[in-house]
mmCIF file with all atom_site columns, C-alpha atoms in Angstrom:
data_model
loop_
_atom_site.group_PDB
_atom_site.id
_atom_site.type_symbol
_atom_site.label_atom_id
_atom_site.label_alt_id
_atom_site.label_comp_id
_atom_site.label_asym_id
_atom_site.label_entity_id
_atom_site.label_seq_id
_atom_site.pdbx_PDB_ins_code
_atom_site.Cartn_x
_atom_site.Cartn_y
_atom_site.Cartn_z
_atom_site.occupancy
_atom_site.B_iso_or_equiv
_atom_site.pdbx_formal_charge
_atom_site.auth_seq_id
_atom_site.auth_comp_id
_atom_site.auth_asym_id
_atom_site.auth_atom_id
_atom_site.pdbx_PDB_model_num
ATOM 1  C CA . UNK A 1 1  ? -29.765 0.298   -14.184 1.00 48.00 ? 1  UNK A CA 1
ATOM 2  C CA . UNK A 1 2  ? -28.628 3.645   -12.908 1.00 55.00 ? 2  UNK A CA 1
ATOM 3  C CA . UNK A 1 3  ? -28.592 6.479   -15.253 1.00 57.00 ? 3  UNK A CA 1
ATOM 4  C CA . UNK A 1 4  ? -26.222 9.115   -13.661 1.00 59.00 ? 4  UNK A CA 1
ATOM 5  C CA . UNK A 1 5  ? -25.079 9.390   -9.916  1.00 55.00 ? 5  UNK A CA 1
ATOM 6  C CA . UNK A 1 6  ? -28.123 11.965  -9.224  1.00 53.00 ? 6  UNK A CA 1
ATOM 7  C CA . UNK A 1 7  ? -30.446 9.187   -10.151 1.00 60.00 ? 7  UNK A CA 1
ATOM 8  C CA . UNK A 1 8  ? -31.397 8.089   -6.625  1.00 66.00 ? 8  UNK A CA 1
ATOM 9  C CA . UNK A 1 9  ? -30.558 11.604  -4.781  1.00 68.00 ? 9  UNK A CA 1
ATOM 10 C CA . UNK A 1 10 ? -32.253 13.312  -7.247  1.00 72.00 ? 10 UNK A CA 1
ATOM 11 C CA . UNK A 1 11 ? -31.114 16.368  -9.319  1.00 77.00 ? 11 UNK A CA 1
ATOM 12 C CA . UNK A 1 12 ? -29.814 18.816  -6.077  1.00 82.00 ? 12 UNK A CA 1
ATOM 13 C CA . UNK A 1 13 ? -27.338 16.146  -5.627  1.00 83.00 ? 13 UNK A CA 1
ATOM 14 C CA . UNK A 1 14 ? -23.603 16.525  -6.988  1.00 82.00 ? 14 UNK A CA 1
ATOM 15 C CA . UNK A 1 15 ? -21.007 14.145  -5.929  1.00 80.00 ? 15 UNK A CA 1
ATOM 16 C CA . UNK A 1 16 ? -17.765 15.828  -4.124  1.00 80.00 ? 16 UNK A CA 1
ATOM 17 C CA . UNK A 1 17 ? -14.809 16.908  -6.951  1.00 84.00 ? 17 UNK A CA 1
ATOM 18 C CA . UNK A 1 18 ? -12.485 16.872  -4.880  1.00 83.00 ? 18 UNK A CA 1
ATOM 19 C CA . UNK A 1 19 ? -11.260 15.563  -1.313  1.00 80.00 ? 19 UNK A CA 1
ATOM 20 C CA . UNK A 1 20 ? -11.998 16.947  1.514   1.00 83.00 ? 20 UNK A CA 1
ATOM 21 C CA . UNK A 1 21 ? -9.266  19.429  3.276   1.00 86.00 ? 21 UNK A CA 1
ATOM 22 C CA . UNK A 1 22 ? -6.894  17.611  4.984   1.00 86.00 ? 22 UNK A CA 1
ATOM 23 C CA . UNK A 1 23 ? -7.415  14.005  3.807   1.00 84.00 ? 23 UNK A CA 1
ATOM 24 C CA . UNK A 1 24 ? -3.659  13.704  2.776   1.00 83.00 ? 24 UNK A CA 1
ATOM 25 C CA . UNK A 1 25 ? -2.394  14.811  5.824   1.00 87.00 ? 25 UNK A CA 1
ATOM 26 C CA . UNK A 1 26 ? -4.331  12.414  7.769   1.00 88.00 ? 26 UNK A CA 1
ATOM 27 C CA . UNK A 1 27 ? -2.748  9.626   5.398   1.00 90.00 ? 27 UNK A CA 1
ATOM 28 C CA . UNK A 1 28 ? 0.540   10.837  6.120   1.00 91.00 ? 28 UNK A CA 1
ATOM 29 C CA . UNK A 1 29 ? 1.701   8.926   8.882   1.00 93.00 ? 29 UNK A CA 1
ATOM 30 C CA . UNK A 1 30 ? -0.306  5.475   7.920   1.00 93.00 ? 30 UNK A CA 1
ATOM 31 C CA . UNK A 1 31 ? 1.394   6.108   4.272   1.00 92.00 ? 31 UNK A CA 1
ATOM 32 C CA . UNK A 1 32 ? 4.922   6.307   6.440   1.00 93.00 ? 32 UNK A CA 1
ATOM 33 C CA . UNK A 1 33 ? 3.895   3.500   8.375   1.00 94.00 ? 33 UNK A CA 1
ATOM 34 C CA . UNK A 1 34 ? 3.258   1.272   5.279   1.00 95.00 ? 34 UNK A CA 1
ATOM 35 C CA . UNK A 1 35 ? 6.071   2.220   3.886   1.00 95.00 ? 35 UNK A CA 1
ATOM 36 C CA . UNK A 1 36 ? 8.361   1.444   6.290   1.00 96.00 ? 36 UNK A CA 1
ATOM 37 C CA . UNK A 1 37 ? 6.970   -1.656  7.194   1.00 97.00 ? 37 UNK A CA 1
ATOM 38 C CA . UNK A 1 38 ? 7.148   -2.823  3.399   1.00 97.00 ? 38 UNK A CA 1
ATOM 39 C CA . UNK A 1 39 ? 11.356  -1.484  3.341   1.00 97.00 ? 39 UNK A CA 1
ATOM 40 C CA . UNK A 1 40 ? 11.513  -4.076  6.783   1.00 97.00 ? 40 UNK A CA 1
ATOM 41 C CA . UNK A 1 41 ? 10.025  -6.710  4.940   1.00 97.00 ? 41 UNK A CA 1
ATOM 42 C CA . UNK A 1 42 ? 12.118  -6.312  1.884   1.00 96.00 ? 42 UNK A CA 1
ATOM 43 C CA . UNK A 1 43 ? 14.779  -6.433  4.111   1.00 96.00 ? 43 UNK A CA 1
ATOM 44 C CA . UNK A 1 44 ? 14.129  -9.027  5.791   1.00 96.00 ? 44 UNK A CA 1
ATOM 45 C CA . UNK A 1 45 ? 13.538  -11.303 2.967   1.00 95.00 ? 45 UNK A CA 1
ATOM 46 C CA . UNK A 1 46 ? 16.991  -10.007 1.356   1.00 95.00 ? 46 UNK A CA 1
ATOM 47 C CA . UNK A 1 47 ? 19.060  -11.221 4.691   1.00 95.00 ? 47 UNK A CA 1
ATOM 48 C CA . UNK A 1 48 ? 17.669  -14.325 4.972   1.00 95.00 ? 48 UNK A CA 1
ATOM 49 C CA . UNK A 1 49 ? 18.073  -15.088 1.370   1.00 93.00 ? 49 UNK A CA 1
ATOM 50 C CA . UNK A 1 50 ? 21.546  -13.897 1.581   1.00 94.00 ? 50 UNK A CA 1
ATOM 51 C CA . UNK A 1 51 ? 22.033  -15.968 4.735   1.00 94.00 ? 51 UNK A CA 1
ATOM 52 C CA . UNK A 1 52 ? 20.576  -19.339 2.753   1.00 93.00 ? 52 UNK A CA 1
ATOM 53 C CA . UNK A 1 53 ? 22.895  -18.871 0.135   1.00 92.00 ? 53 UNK A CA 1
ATOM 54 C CA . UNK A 1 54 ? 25.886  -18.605 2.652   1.00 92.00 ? 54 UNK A CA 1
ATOM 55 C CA . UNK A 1 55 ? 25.072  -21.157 4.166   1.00 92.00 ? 55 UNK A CA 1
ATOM 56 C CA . UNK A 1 56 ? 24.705  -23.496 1.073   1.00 91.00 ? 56 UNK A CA 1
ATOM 57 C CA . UNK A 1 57 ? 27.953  -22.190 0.408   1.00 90.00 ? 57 UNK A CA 1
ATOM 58 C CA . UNK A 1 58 ? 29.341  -23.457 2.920   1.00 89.00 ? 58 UNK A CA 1
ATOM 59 C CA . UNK A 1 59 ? 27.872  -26.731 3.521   1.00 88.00 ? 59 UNK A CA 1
ATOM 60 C CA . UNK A 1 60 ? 29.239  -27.896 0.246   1.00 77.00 ? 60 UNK A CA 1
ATOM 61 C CA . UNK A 1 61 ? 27.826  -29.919 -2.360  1.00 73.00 ? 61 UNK A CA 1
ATOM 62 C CA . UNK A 1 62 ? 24.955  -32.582 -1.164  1.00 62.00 ? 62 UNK A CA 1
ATOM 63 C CA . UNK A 1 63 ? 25.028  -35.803 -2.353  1.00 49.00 ? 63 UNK A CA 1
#
């Protein structure tokens, strides 16, 4: 079982506190990217639902 993180570095090791410089600017754009392909999705979904129900709508009542 491991004791503490400086268990198998020894006790000269310390694990980082904080991210390195830069790290959320290099997310940026894949962050964007998710995002927007998560809003076309949504979309997407929302039309063709709204297009099913239209066209039950219109077909009538099935028998």
């Amino acid at each position: 079982m491991i004791d503490s993180p400086t268990s198998w570095h020894g006790d000269s090791y310390r694990p980082p506190a904080e991210l390195p410089g830069g790290w959320w600017e290099a997310l940026g754009p894949l962050a964007a990217w998710v995002q927007q392909q998560l809003r076309t999705a949504y979309e997407s979904g929302y039309m063709a639902g709204r297009l099913d129900a239209a066209r039950s709508r219109l077909s009538g009542p099935s028998s």
